[in-house]
mmCIF file of C-alpha atoms in Angstrom:
data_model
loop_
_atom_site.group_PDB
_atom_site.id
_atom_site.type_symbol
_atom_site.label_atom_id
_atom_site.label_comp_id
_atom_site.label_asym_id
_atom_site.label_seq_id
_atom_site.Cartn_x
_atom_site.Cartn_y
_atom_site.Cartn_z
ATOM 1 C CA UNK I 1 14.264 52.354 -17.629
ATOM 2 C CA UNK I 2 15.648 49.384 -18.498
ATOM 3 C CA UNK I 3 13.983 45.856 -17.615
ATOM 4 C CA UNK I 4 15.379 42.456 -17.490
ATOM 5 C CA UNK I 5 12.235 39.703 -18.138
ATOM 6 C CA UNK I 6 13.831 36.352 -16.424
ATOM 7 C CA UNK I 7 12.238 32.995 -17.121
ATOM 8 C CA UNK I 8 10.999 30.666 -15.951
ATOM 9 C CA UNK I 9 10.118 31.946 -12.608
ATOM 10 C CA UNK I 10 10.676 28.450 -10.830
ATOM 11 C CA UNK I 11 11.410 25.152 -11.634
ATOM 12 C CA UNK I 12 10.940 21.786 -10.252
ATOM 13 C CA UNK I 13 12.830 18.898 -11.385
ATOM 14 C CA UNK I 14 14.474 15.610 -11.113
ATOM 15 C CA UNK I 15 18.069 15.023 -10.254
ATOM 16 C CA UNK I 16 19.871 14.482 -13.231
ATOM 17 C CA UNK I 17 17.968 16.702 -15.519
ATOM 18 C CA UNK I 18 19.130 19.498 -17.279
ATOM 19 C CA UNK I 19 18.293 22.979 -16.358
ATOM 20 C CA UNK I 20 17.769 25.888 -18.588
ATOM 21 C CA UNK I 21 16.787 29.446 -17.643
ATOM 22 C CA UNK I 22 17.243 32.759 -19.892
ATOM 23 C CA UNK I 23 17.091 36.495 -19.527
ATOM 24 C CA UNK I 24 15.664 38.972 -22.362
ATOM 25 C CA UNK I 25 16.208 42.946 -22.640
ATOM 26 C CA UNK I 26 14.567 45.568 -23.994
ATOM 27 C CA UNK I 27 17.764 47.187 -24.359
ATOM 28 C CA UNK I 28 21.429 46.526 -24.963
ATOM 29 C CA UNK I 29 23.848 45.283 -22.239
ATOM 30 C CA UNK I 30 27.641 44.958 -22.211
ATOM 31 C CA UNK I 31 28.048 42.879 -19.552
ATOM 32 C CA UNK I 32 25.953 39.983 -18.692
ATOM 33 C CA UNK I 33 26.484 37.923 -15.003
ATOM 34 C CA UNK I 34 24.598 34.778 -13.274
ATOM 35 C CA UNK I 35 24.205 35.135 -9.625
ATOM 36 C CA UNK I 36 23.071 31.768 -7.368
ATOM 37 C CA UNK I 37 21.675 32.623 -3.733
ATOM 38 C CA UNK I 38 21.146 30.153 -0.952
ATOM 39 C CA UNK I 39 18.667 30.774 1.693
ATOM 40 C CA UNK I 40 20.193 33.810 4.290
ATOM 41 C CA UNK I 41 23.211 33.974 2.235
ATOM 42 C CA UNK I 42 24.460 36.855 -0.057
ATOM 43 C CA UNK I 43 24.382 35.723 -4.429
ATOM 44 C CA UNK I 44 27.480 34.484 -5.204
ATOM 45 C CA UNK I 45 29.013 34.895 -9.160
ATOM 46 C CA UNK I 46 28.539 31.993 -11.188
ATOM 47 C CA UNK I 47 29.448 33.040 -14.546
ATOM 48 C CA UNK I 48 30.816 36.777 -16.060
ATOM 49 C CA UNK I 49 30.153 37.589 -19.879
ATOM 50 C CA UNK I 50 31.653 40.294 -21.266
ATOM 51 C CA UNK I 51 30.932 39.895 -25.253
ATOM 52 C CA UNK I 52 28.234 39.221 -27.780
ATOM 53 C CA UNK I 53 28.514 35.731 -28.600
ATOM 54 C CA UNK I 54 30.793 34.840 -25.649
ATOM 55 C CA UNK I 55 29.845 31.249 -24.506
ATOM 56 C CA UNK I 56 31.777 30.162 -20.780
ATOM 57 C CA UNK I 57 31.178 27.500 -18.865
ATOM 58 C CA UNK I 58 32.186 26.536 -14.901
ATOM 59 C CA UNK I 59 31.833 23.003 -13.967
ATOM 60 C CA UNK I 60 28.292 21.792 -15.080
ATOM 61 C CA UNK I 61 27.398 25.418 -15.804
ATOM 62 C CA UNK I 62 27.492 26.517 -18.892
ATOM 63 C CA UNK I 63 26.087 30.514 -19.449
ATOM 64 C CA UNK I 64 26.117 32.545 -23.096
ATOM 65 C CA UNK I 65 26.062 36.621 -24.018
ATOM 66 C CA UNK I 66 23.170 36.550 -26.746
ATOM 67 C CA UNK I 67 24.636 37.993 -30.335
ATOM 68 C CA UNK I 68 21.628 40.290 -30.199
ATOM 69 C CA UNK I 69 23.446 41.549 -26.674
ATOM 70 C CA UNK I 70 19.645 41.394 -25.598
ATOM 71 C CA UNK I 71 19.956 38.206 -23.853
ATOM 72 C CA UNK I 72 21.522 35.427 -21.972
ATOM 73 C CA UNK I 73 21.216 31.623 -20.635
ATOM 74 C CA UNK I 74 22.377 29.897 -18.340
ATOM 75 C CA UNK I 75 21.962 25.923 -18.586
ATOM 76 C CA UNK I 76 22.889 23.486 -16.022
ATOM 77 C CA UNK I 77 23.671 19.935 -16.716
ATOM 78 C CA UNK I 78 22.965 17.021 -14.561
ATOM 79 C CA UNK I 79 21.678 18.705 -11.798
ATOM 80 C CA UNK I 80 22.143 17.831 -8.413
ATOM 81 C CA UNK I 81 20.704 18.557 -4.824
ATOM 82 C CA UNK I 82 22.745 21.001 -4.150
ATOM 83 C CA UNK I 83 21.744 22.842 -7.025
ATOM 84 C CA UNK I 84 18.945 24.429 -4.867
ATOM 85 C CA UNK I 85 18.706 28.027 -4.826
ATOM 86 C CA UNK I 86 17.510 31.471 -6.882
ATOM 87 C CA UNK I 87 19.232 32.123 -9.581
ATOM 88 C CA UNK I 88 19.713 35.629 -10.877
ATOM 89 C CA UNK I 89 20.461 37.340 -14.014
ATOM 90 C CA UNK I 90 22.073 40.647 -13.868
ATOM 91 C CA UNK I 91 23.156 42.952 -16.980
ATOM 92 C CA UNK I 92 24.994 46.307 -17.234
ATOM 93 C CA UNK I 93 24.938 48.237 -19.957
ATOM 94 C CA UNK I 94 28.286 50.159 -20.047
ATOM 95 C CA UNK I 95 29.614 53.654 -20.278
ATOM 96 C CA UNK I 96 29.547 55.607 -17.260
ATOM 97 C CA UNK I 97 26.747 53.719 -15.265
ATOM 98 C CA UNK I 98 29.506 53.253 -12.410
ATOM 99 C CA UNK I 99 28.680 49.476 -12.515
ATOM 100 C CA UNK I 100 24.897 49.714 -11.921
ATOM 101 C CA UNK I 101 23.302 46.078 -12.069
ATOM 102 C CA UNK I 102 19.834 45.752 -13.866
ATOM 103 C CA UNK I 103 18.601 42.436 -12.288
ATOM 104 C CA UNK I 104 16.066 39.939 -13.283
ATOM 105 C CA UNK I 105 13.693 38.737 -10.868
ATOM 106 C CA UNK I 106 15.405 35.401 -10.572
ATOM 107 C CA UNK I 107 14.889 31.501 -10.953
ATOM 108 C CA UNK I 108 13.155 29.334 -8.094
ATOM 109 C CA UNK I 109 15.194 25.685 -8.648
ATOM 110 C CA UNK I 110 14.271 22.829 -6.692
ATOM 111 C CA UNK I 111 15.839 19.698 -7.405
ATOM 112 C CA UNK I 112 14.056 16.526 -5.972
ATOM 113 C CA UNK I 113 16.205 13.549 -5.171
ATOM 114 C CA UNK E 1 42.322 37.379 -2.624
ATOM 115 C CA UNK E 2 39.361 39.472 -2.011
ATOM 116 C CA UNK E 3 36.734 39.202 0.613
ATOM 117 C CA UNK E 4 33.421 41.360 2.269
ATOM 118 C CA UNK E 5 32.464 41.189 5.405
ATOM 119 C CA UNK E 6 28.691 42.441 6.625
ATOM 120 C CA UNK E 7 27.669 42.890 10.421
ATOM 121 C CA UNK E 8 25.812 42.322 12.149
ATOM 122 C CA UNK E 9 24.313 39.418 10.805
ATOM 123 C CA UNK E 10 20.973 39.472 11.956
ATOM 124 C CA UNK E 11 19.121 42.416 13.689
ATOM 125 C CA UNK E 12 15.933 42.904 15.268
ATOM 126 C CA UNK E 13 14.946 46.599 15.999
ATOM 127 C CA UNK E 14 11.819 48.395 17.179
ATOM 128 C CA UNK E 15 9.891 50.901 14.963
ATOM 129 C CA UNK E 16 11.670 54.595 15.194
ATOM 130 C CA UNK E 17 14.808 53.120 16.515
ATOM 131 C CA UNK E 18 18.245 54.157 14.753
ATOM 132 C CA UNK E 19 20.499 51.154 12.617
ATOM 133 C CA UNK E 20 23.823 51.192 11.631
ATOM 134 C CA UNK E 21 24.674 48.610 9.345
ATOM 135 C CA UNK E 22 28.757 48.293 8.202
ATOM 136 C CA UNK E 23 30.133 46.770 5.382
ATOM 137 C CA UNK E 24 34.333 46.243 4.817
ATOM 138 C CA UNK E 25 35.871 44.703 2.326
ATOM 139 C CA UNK E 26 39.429 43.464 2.202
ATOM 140 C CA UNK E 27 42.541 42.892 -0.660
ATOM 141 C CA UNK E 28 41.092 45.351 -3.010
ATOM 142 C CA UNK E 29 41.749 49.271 -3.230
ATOM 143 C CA UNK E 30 39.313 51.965 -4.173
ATOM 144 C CA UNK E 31 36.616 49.631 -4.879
ATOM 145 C CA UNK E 32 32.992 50.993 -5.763
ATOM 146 C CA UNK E 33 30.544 49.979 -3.093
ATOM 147 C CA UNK E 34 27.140 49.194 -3.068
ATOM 148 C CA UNK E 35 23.839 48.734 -0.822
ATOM 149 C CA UNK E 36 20.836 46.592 -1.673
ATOM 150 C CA UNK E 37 17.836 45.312 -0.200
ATOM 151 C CA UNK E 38 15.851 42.110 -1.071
ATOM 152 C CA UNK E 39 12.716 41.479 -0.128
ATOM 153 C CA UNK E 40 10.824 38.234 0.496
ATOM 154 C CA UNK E 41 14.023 36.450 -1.551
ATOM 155 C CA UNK E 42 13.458 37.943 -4.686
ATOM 156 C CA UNK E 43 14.711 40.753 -6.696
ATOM 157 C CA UNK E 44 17.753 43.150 -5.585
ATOM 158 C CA UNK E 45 16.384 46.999 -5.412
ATOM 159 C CA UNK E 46 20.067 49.628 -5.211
ATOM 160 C CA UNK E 47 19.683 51.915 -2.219
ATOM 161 C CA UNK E 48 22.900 53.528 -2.603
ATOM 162 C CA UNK E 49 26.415 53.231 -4.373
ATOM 163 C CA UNK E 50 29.825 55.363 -3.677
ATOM 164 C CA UNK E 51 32.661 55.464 -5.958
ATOM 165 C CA UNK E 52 35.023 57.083 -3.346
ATOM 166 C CA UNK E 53 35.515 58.317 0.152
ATOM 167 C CA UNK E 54 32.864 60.422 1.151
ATOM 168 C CA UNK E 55 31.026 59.762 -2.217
ATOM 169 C CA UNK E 56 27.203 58.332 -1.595
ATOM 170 C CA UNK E 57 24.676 58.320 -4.447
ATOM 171 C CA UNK E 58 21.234 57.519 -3.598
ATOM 172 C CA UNK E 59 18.830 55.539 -6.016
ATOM 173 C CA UNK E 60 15.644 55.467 -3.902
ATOM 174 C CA UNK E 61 14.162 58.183 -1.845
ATOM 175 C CA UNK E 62 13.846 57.044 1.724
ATOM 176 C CA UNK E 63 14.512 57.259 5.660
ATOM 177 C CA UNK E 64 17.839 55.581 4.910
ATOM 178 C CA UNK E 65 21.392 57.181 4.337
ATOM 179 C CA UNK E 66 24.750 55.660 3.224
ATOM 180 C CA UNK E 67 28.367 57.433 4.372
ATOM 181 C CA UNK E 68 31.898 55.610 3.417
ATOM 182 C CA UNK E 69 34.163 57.250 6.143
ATOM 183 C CA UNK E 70 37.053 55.265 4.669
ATOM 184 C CA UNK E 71 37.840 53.588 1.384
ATOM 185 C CA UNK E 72 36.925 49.823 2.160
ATOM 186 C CA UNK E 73 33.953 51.055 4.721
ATOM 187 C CA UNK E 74 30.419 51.522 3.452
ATOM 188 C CA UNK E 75 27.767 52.432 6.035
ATOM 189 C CA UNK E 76 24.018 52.076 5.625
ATOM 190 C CA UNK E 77 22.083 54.525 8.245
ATOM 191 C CA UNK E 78 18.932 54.889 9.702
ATOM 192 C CA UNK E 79 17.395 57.434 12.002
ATOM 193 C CA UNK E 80 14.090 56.074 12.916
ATOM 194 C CA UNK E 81 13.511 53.259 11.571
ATOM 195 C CA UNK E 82 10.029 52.246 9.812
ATOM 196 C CA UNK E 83 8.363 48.875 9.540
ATOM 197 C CA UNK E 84 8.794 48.778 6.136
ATOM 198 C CA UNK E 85 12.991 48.872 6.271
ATOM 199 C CA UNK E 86 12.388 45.371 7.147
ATOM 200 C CA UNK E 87 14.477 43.090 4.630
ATOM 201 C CA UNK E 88 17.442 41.270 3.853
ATOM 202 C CA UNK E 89 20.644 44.316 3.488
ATOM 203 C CA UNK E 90 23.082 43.098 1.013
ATOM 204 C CA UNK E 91 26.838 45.153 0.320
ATOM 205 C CA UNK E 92 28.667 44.633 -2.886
ATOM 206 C CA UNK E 93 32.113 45.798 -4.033
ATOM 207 C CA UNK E 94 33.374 45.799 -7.781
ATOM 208 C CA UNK E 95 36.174 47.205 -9.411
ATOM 209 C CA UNK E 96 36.260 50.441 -10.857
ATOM 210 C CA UNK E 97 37.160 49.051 -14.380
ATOM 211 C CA UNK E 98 34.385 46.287 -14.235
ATOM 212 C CA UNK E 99 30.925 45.781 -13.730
ATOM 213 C CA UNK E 100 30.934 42.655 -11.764
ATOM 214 C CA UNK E 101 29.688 42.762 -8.556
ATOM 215 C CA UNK E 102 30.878 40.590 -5.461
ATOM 216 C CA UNK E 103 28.262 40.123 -2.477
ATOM 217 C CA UNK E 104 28.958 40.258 1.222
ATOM 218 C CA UNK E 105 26.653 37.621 3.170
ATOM 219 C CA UNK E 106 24.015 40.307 4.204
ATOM 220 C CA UNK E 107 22.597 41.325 7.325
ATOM 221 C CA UNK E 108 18.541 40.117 8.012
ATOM 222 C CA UNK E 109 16.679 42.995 9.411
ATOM 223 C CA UNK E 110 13.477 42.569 11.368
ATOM 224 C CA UNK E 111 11.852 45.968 12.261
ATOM 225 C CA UNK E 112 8.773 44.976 14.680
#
């Protein structure tokens, strides 16, 4: 089945830094999403990508659907405390999957004041 | 706007006990619905997903069932429940003409 490798596992940095995290597939996906969970709270969408290339960004987030349509980032600029959290990729690949989410096994960011 | 509710939020249960765990969502028709549970924070596993009323597809062989009595309700079931259902139960909704999935808050579950 299909597999979503997401990297790096966690990440510990310095307010103000930028963040970078990436998923890879072994297999094609038309739609590519970023997910951010808080502790005892449900992932909320960050960012939706629905074409090769496609390059979106939502505040300081900034996510793009690789041209390959094997892969994805998501960078964060100038992180903040609040930042905190798992962040998820999650990719679909289309047709008649009824909107079945491959997931990677998500980012671990902590952001130290 | 849309929006998912989850109850309850939190559970604690003994081992062989029944759950019922409901799921509504609001402002949206016909939506697909899904279940999930995460474990220890990481990584969302699908237990179940309906396109329609009375529609329930399961992904995972288990002691668990799903039923969707009415189009925004999405049930996740138990008979006896094992220690191992313990986990964090997540719903989702999406559209029928997207993939994008939209998470209710979840519901902890503690089987002891």
């Amino acid at each position: 089945g299909q597999q979503l490798n997401q990297s790096p596992q966690s990440m510990f940095i310095q307010e103000g830094e930028d963040v970078s995290m990436n998923c890879t597939s072994s297999s094609i996906f038309n739609t590519w999403l970023w997910y951010k969970q808080e502790p005892g709270e449900g992932p909320v969408l960050l960012i939706a990508l629905y074409k090769a290339g496609e390059l979106t960004s939502n505040g300081r987030l900034t996510a793009q659907f690789g041209i390959t349509r094997k892969d994805s980032f998501l960078n964060i600029s100038a992180s903040i405390p609040s930042d905190v959290g798992i962040y998820f990729c999650a990719g679909h690949p289309g047709g008649t999957s009824y909107g079945k989410l491959t997931f990677g096994q998500g980012t671990i960011l902590t952001v130290h004041p | 706007s849309q929006t998912i509710h989850q109850w309850p939020a939190t559970l604690v249960q003994p081992v062989g006990s029944p759950l019922s765990l409901e799921c509504t969502v609001e402002g949206t028709s016909n939506p697909n619905l899904y279940w999930y549970r995460q474990a220890a924070g990481r990584g969302l596993q699908l237990l179940f997903y309906s396109v329609g009323i009375g529609q329930i597809s399961s992904e995972v062989p288990q002691n668990l069932s799903a039923s969707r009595p009415q189009d925004r309700q999405f049930i996740l079931s138990s008979k006896k429940l094992l220690l191992s259902d313990s986990g964090f139960y997540l719903c989702a909704w999406s559209l029928v003409i997207t993939d994008t999935q939209y998470f209710g808050p979840g519901t902890r579950l503690t089987v002891l």
